[in-house]
XYZ file of C-alpha atoms in Angstrom:
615
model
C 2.331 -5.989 21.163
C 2.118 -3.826 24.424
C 1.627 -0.220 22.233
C -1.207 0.914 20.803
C -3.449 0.996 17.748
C -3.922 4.472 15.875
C -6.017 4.440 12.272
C -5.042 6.156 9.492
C -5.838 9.682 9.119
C -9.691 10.427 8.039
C -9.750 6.506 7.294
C -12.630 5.627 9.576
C -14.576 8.069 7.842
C -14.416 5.942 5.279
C -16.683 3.067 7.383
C -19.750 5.414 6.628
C -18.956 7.558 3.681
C -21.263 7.594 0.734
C -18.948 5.255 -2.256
C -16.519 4.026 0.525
C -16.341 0.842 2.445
C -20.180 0.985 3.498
C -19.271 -0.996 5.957
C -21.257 1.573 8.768
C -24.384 3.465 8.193
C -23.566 6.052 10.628
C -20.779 7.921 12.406
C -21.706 6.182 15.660
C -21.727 2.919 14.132
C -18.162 3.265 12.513
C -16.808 4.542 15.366
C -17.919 1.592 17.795
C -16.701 -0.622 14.777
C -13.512 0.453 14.941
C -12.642 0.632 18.553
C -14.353 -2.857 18.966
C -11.958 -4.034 16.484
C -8.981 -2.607 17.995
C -8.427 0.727 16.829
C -7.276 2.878 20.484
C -6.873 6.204 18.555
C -8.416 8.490 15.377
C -6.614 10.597 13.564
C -9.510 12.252 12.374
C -13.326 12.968 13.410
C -15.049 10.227 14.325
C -14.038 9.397 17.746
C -15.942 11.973 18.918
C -19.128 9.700 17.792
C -18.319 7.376 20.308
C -19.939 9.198 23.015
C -23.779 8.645 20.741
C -22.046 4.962 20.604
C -22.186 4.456 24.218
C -25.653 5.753 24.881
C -26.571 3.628 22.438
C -24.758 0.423 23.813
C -22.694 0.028 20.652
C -19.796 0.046 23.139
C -19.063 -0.784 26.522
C -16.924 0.808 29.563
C -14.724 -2.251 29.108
C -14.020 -1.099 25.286
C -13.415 2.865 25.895
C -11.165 1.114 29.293
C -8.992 -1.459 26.867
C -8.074 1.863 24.500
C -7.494 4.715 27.413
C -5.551 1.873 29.189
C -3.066 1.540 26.124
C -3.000 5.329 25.279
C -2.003 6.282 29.059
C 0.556 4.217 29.381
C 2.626 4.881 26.512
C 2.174 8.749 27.494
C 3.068 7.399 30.945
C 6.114 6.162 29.530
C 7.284 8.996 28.074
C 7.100 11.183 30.882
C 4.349 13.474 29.711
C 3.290 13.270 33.017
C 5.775 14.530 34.616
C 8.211 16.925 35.603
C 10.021 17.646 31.922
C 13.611 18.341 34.086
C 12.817 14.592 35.050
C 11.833 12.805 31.658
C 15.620 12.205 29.538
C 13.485 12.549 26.451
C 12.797 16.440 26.939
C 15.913 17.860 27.202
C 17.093 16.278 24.105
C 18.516 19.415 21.435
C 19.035 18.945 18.061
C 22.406 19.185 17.654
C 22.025 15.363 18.741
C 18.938 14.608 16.185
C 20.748 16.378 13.206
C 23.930 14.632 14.303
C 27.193 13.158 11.998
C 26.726 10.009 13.725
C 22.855 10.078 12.532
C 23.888 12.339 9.135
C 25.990 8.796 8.264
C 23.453 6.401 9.344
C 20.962 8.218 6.802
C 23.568 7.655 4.477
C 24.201 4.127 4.982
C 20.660 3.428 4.621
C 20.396 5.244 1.327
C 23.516 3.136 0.123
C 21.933 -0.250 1.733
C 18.670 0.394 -0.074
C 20.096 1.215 -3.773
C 19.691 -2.210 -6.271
C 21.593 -2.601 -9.049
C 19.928 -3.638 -11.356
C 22.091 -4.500 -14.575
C 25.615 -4.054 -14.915
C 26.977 -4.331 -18.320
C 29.603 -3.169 -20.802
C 28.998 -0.059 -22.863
C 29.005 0.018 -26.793
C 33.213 -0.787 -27.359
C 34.047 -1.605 -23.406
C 34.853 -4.451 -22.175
C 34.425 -4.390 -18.426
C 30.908 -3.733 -17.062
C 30.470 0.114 -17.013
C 30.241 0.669 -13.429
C 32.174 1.090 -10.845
C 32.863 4.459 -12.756
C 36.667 5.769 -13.535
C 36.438 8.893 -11.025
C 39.543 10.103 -13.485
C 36.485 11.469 -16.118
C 37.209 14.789 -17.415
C 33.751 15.191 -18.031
C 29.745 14.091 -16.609
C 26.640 15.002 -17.729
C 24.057 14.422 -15.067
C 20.565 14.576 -16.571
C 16.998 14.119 -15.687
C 14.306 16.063 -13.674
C 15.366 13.330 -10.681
C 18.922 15.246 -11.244
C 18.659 17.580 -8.389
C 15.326 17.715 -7.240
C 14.911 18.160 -3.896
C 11.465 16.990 -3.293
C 12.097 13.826 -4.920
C 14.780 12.832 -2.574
C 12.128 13.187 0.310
C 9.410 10.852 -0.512
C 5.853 12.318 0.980
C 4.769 12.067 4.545
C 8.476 13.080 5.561
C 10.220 15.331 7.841
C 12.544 18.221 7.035
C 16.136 17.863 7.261
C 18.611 20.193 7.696
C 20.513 19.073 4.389
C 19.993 17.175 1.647
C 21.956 15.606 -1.128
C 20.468 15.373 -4.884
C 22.128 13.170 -6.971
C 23.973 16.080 -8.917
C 25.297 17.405 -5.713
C 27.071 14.114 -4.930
C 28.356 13.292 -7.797
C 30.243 17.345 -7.902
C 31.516 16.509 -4.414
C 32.447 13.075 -5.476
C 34.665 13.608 -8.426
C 35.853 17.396 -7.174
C 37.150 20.157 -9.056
C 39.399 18.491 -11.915
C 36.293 16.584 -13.282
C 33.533 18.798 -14.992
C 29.695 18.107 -14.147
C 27.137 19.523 -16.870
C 23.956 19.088 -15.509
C 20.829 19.657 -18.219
C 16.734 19.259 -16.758
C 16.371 17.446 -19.916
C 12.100 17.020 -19.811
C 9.664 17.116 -18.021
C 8.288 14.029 -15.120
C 5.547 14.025 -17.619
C 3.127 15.919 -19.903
C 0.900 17.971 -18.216
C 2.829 18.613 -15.032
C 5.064 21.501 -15.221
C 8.655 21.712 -13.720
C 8.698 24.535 -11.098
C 11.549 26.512 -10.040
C 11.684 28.652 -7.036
C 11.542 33.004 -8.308
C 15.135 34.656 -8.809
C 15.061 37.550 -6.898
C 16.070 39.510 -10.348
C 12.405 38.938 -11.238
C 10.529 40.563 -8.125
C 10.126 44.142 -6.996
C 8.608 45.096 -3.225
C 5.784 47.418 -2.979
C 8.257 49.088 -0.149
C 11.674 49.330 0.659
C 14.076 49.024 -1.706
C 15.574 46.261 -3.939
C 14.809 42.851 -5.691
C 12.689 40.958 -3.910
C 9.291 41.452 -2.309
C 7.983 43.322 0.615
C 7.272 41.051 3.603
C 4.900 41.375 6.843
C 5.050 38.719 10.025
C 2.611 38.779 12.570
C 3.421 37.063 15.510
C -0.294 35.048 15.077
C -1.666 33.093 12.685
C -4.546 35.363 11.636
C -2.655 38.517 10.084
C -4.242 40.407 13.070
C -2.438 43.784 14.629
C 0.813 45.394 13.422
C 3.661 43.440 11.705
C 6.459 42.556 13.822
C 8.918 42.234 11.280
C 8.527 44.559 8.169
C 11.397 43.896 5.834
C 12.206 43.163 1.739
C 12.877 38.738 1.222
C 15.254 38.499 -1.659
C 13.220 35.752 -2.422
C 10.638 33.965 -0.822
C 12.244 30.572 -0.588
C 11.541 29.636 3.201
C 12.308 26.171 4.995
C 12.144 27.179 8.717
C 12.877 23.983 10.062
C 13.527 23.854 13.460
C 12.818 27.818 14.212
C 10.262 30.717 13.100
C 11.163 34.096 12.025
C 8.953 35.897 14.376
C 10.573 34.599 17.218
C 12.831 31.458 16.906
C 10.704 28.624 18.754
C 9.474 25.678 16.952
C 5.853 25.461 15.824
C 5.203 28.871 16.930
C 2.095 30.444 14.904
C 2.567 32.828 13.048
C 1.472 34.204 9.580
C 3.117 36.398 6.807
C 1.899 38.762 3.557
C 4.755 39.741 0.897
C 3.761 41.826 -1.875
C 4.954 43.185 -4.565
C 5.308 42.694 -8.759
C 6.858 39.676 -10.486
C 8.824 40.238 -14.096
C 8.437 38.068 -17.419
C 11.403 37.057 -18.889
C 9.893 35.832 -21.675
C 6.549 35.804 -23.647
C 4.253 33.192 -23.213
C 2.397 30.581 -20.939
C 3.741 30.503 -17.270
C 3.106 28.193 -14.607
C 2.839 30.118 -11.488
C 2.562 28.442 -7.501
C 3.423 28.340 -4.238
C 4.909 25.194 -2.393
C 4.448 24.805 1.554
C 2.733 24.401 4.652
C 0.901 24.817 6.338
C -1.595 27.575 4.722
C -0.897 29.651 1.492
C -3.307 31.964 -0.626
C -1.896 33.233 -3.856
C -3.360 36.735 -5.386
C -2.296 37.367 -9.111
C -3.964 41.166 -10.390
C -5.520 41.831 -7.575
C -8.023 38.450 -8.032
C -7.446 35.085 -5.833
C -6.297 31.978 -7.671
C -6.041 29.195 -5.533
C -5.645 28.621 -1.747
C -4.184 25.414 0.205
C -4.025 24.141 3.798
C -1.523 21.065 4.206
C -0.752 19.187 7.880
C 1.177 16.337 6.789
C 3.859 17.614 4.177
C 4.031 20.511 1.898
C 2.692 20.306 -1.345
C 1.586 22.880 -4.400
C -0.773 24.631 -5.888
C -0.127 26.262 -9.491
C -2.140 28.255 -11.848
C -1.243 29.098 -15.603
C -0.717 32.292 -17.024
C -0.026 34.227 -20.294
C 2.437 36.881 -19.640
C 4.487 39.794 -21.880
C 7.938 39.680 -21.820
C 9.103 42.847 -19.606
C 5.696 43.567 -17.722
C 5.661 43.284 -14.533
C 2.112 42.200 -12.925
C 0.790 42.349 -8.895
C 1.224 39.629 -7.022
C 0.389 39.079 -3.174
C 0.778 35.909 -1.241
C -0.624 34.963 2.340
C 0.740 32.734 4.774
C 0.493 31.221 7.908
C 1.651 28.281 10.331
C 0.595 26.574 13.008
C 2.700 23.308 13.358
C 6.294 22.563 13.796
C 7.357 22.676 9.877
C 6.661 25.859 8.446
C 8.222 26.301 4.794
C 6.561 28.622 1.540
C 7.841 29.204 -1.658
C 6.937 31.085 -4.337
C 7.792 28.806 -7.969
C 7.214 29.239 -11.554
C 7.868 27.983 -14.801
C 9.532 29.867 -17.292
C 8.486 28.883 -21.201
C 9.975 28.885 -24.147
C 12.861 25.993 -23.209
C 14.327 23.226 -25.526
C 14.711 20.903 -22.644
C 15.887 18.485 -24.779
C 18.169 20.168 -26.989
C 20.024 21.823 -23.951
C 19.758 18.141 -22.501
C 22.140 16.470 -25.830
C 24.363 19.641 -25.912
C 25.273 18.582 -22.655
C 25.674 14.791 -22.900
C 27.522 15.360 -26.102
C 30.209 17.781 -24.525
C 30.947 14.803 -21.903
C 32.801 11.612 -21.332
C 29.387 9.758 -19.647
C 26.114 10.450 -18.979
C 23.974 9.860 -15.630
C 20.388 10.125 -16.739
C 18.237 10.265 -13.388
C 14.597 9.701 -14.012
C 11.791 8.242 -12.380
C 8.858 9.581 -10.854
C 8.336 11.166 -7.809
C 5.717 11.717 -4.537
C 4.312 14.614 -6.656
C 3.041 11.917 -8.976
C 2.364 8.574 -6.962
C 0.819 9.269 -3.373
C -2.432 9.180 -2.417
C -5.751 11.245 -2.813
C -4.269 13.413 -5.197
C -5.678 15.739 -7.662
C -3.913 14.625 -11.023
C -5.232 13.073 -13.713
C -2.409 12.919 -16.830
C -0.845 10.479 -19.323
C -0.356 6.848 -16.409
C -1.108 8.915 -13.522
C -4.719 9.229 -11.561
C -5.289 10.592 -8.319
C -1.720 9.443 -7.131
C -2.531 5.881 -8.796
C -0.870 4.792 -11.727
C -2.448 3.756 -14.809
C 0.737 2.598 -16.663
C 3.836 0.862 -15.007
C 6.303 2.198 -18.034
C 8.018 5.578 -17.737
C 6.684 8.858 -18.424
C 6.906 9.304 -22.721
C 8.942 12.908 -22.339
C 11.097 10.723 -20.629
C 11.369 7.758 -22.489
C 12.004 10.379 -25.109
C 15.181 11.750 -23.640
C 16.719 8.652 -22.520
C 16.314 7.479 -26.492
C 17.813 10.581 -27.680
C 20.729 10.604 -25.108
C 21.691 6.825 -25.894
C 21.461 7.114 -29.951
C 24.623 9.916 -29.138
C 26.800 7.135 -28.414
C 27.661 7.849 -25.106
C 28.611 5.537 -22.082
C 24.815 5.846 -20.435
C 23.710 4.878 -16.651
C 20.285 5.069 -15.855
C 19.384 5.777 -12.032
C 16.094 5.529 -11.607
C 13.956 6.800 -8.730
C 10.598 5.732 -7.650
C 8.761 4.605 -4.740
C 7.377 1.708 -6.761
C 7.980 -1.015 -9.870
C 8.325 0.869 -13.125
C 8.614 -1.262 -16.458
C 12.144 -0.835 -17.761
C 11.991 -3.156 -21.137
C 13.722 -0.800 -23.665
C 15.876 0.196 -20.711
C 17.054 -2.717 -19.773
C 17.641 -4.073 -23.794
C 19.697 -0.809 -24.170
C 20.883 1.043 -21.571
C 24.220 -0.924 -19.826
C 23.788 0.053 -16.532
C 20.400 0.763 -13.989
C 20.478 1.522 -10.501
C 17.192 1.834 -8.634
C 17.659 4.660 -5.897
C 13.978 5.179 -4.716
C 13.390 8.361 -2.625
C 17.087 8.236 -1.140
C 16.121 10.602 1.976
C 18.673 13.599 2.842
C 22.188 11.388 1.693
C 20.591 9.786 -1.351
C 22.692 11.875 -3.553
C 25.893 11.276 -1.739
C 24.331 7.337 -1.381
C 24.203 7.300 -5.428
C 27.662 9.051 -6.123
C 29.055 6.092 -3.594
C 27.697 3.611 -5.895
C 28.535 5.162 -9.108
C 32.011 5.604 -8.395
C 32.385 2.096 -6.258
C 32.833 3.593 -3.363
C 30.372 1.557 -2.138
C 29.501 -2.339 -3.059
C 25.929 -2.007 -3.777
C 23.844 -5.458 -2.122
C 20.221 -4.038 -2.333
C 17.615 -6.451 -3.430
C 13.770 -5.533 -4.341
C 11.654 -5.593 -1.727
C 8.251 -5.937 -5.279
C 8.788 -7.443 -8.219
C 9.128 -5.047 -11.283
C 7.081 -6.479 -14.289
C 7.395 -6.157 -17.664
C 3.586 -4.793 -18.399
C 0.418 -3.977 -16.778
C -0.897 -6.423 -19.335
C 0.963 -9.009 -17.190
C -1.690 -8.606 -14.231
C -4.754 -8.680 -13.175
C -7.317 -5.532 -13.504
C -6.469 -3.744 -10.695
C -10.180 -3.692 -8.442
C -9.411 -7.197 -8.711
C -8.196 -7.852 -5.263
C -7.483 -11.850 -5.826
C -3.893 -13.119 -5.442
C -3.506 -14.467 -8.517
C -0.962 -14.059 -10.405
C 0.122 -11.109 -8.365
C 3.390 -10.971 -6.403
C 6.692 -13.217 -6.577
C 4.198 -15.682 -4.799
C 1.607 -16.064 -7.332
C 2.963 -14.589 -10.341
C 2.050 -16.710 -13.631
C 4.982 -15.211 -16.159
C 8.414 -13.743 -16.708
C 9.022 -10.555 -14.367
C 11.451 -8.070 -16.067
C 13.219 -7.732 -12.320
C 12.258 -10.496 -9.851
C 11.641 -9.988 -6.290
C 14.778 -9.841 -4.265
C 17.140 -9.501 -7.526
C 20.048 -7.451 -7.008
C 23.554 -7.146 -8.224
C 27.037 -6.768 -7.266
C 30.613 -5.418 -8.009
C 31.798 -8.688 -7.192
C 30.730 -12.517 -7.370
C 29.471 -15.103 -4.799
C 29.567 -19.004 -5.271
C 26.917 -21.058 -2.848
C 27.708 -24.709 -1.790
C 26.920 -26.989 1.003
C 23.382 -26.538 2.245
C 22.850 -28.352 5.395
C 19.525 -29.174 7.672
C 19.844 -29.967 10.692
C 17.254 -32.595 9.969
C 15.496 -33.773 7.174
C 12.160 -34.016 9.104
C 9.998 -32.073 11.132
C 7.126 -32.472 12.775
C 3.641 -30.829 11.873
C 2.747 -30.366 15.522
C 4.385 -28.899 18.473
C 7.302 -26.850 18.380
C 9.517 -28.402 16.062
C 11.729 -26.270 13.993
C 14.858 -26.863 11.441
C 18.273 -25.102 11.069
C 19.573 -24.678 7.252
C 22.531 -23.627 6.252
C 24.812 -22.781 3.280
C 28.046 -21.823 2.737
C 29.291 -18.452 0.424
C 32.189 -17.859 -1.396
C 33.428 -13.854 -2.661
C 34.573 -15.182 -5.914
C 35.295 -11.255 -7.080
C 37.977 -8.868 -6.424
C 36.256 -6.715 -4.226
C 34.436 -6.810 -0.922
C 30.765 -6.384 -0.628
C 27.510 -8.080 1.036
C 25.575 -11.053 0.042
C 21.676 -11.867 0.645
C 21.451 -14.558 0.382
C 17.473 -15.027 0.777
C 15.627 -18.401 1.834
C 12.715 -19.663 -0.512
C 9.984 -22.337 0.221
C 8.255 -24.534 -2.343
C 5.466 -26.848 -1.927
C 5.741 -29.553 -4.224
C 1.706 -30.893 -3.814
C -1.223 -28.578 -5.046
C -2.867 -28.081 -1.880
C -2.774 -24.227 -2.853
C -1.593 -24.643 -6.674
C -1.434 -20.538 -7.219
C 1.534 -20.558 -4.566
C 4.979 -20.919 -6.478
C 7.074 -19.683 -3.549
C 7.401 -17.646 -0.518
C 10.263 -16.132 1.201
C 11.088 -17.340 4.773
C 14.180 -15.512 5.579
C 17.369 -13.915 4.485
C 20.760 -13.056 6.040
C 23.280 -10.243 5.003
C 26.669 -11.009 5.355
C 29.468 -8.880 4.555
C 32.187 -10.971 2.684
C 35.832 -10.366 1.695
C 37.560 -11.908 -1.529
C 38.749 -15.214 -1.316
C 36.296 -15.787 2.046
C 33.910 -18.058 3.161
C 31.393 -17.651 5.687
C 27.867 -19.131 6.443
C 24.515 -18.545 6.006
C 22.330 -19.920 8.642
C 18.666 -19.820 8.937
C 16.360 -20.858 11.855
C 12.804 -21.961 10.726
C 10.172 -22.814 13.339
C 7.022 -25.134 12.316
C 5.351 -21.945 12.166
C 7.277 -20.791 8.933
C 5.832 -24.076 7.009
C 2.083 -23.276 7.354
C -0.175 -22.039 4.251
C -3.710 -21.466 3.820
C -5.819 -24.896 3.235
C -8.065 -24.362 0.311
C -10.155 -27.832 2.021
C -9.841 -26.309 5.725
C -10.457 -22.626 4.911
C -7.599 -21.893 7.554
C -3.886 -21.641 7.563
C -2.481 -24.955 8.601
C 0.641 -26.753 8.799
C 0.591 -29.747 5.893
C 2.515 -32.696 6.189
C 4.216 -33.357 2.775
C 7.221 -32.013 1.400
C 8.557 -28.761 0.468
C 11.863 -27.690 -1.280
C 14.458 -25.176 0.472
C 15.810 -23.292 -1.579
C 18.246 -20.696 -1.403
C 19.846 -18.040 -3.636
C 20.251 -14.133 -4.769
C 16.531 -13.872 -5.568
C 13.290 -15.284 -5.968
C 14.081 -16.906 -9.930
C 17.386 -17.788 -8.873
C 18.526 -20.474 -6.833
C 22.031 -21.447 -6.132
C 21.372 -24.667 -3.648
C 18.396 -26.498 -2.836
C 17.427 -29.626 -0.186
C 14.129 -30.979 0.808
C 12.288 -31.083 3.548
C 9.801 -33.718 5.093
C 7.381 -32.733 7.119
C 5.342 -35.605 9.104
């Protein structure tokens, strides 16, 4: 690795920080620490410590000489040196970044990354439900994953110029002749409440005319001189992307007050909030309820409210931006909704349901200040689903009603009344700008899904280890002690493979050296369709030099495979894919002995196995 070495943000602070790592007892120290042990940038504060570390001889002119070396030269490489008419790099627009060619490779990676996980008849059907019959007169699409558009986007993510929920591609899949109900059905979980941006119907400026409210921009990011822009926003509902409003140019600063009144619909407790970046301040009655500064992605702040149906109350909101992704909106929560009820009107009107639930980056992140029912600071305390949701997805199966379950989530979730009831469950994950499009592919079999799980998805967080316990056992396909729900690497397809005719290219190898084995194996499409096989590469060590390891994956190989074909599987493994760690050596070493190849669809199940000496 020629590049360079940048820490996560704020995380050498940690080194020194009172309840962190206390691995440093000052700044100075840390800083030393981690530039000694390889670390060429901060993203943070502590670098600037390692000025006291020199004069203190924590660090040498060879150390701060290793880091600047790396850091120049990748800045060297990409011209930031020099003339920008010179450097290919600066002159490219963004008609090419936000291009179709790039628009369909997001969307091939959403399809590549979607796992089916179970495929079976519904109640009275004989064939498994999916691919669906596009010839429905009638889908219900249900779920607070339905069509929200944070979900899609994980956290830590850019902003693109589009992007597909799972109820917007499955309306442009099936088109006009087909009708899509879509219901919210619950909540993501009790405790957190589901926030919709303001209709315009609801605001009033304090000038100018109109629904909406009254807007200032300042063309810097301190509300300082007269407005440049004074004008009434419909709504404010902003996603700048790759412009401002002041001006047009990307990550220009610039900052923003719209005031006005906001309308109750209704009679009760609201959630009111503002999503965005990169600074917000909301004022409710003249008083200040929260503020927020964000610099990697947006995110929300939210207060609660009782309000009188018809009054109309003063609101003011303060923004600015000083980075390339400025965005605000203004988002409540209306009360006084039957979710569910509205959720099995819907379901019961239609042919099928699509229930799309999960979680979302709003719930599992990091650093986060939420503490509800299996959620804790962005960790999770429970691996089952949220109860509201559990709830719904009981409710909407005991209707009778063909039922797929798409479920997305950035990690395991335990599925075991799922997968006893519910026929058919795709795992989508945060699908990016074409995840919806990705999962209305796979619904409708456009699209073969071949995704496998990259983490095994377990039945319990009984079934583990506490979780400060940072020992590998039974954790992970490798180590794991009992019977995963999902195993690592499972996925299924609309059609079936047959495996037959492993082959090594020797039946010894050598511990030392550089020895190394081919294996192959042939694979059959035994289906009617098309589609892509892993087929994924497993070694087992049949003595107890390390007797927690059952198995560990050495390679794979995707191959796209039409009906009736064969084609081959090959895998190269050097000597270096055989070593483990030696419980007697303390080291990872190369044992002689021998180990099992195996090689199937995932890490429980094996289609063809040979063995392997090793001398």
């Amino acid at each position: 690795f020629d590049g360079y070495v940048v820490s996560d943000c704020w995380s050498i602070n940690d080194f020194y920080m009172e309840d962190r790592h206390g691995t440093s007892e000052t700044e100075a120290e840390a800083a030393a620490l981690a530039l000694k042990s390889g670390t060429d940038l901060n993203c943070g504060n502590t670098f600037p410590y390692l000025q006291e570390a020199y004069e203190k001889d924590l660090i040498t002119d060879q150390d701060l000489d290793t880091a600047l070396r790396r850091l120049l030269e990748a800045r060297f490489k990409l011209g930031m040196f020099d003339d920008p008419e010179e450097v290919p790099y600066a002159g490219i627009p963004y008609s090419v970044v936000d291009s179709e060619e790039h628009r369909e490779l997001a969307r091939r990676m959403s399809r590549e990354s979607i796992v089916l996980l179970k495929n079976e008849p519904a109640t009275g059907q004989e064939q498994p439900l999916l691919p669906f019959d596009k010839e429905f007169d009638s889908i219900a699409v249900i779920g607070p994953n339905s069509d929200n558009y944070w979900t899609m986007l994980g956290n830590y993510h850019g902003t693109p110029s589009s992007v597909s929920t799972p109820l917007d591609g499955i309306r442009n899949k099936v088109g006009e002749d087909t009708e899509v109900r879509y219901a919210l059905g619950s909540h993501f979980v009790d405790g957190i409440p589901y926030m919709d941006p303001v209709s315009s119907e609801y605001l009033t400026p304090s000038e100018g005319e109109g629904n909406g409210l009254y807007g200032q921009y300042y063309d810097n990011q301190d509300f300082e001189g007269d407005p440049v822009i004074t004008r009434v926003d419909s709504e404010v509902d902003f996603i700048w992307r790759d412009d401002t409003p002041v001006n047009g140019n990307i990550a220009d600063r610039f900052s923003a007050v719209w005031t006005g009144q906001i309308r109750a619909p209704e009679t009760g407790t609201y959630a009111i909030g503002l999503n965005g970046m990169n600074f917000f301040r909301f004022h409710f009655e003249g008083e200040q309820q929260f503020e927020r500064r964000m610099e990697h992605s947006p995110w929300y702040n939210y207060f609660e409210v009782d309000l009188e149906e018809g009054e109309t109350y003063d609101i003011k909101i303060e923004f600015y931006n000083y980075g390339p992704d400025p965005q605000i909106q203004l988002v409540w929560e209306v009360p006084g909704k039957d979710l569910l009820a509205e959720a099995k009107e819907a379901a019961q009107a239609c042919d099928a349901v699509v229930l799309c639930l999960g979680l979302s980056a709003r719930l599992e992140a990091e650093e986060m200040d939420i503490d509800v029912e299996g959620f804790k600071g962005g960790d999770r305390t429970k691996l089952s689903l949220p109860s509201p949701q559990i709830e719904l997805m009981k409710e909407i199966y005991a209707l009778g009603k063909p039922v797929v379950l798409v479920l997305m989530s950035g990690s395991a979730i335990a599925l075991n009344w799922s997968d006893q009831n519910i026929p058919a469950i795709l795992q989508a994950w945060y699908g990016g700008q074409a995840g919806g499009e990705a999962v209305a592919d796979v619904l409708f079999g456009d699209y073969n899904p071949a995704g496998r799980l990259p983490v095994t998805f377990y039945k319990s967080v009984d079934d583990l280890p506490e979780f400060t316990n940072y020992d590998m056992d039974n954790r992970t396909y490798k180590y794991f002690e009992g019977e995963p729900l999902y195993s690592f690497g499972h996925g299924l397809s609309y059609t079936s493979f047959d495996y037959e005719n492993i082959q090594l290219s020797s039946s010894e190898i050598s511990s030392e050296g550089d020895s190394s084995v081919t294996v192959s194996v042939d694979i059959t499409n035994t289906g009617d369709l098309a589609g892509d096989e892993v087929a994924q590469l497993y070694l087992e060590f049949t003595d107890e030099t390390d007797r927690r390891l059952k198995r560990t994956l050495q390679g794979y190989n995707r191959l796209t495979i039409s009906p009736g074909e064969t084609k081959t599987a090959e895998f190269e493994l050097d000597i270096e894919a055989f070593a483990r760690w030696s419980e007697d050596e303390g080291q990872i070493l190369v044992q002689p002995g021998e180990v099992n190849i195996n090689i199937g669809r995932s890490s429980s199940d094996f289609a063809v196995s040979e063995t392997l000496t090793i001398t």
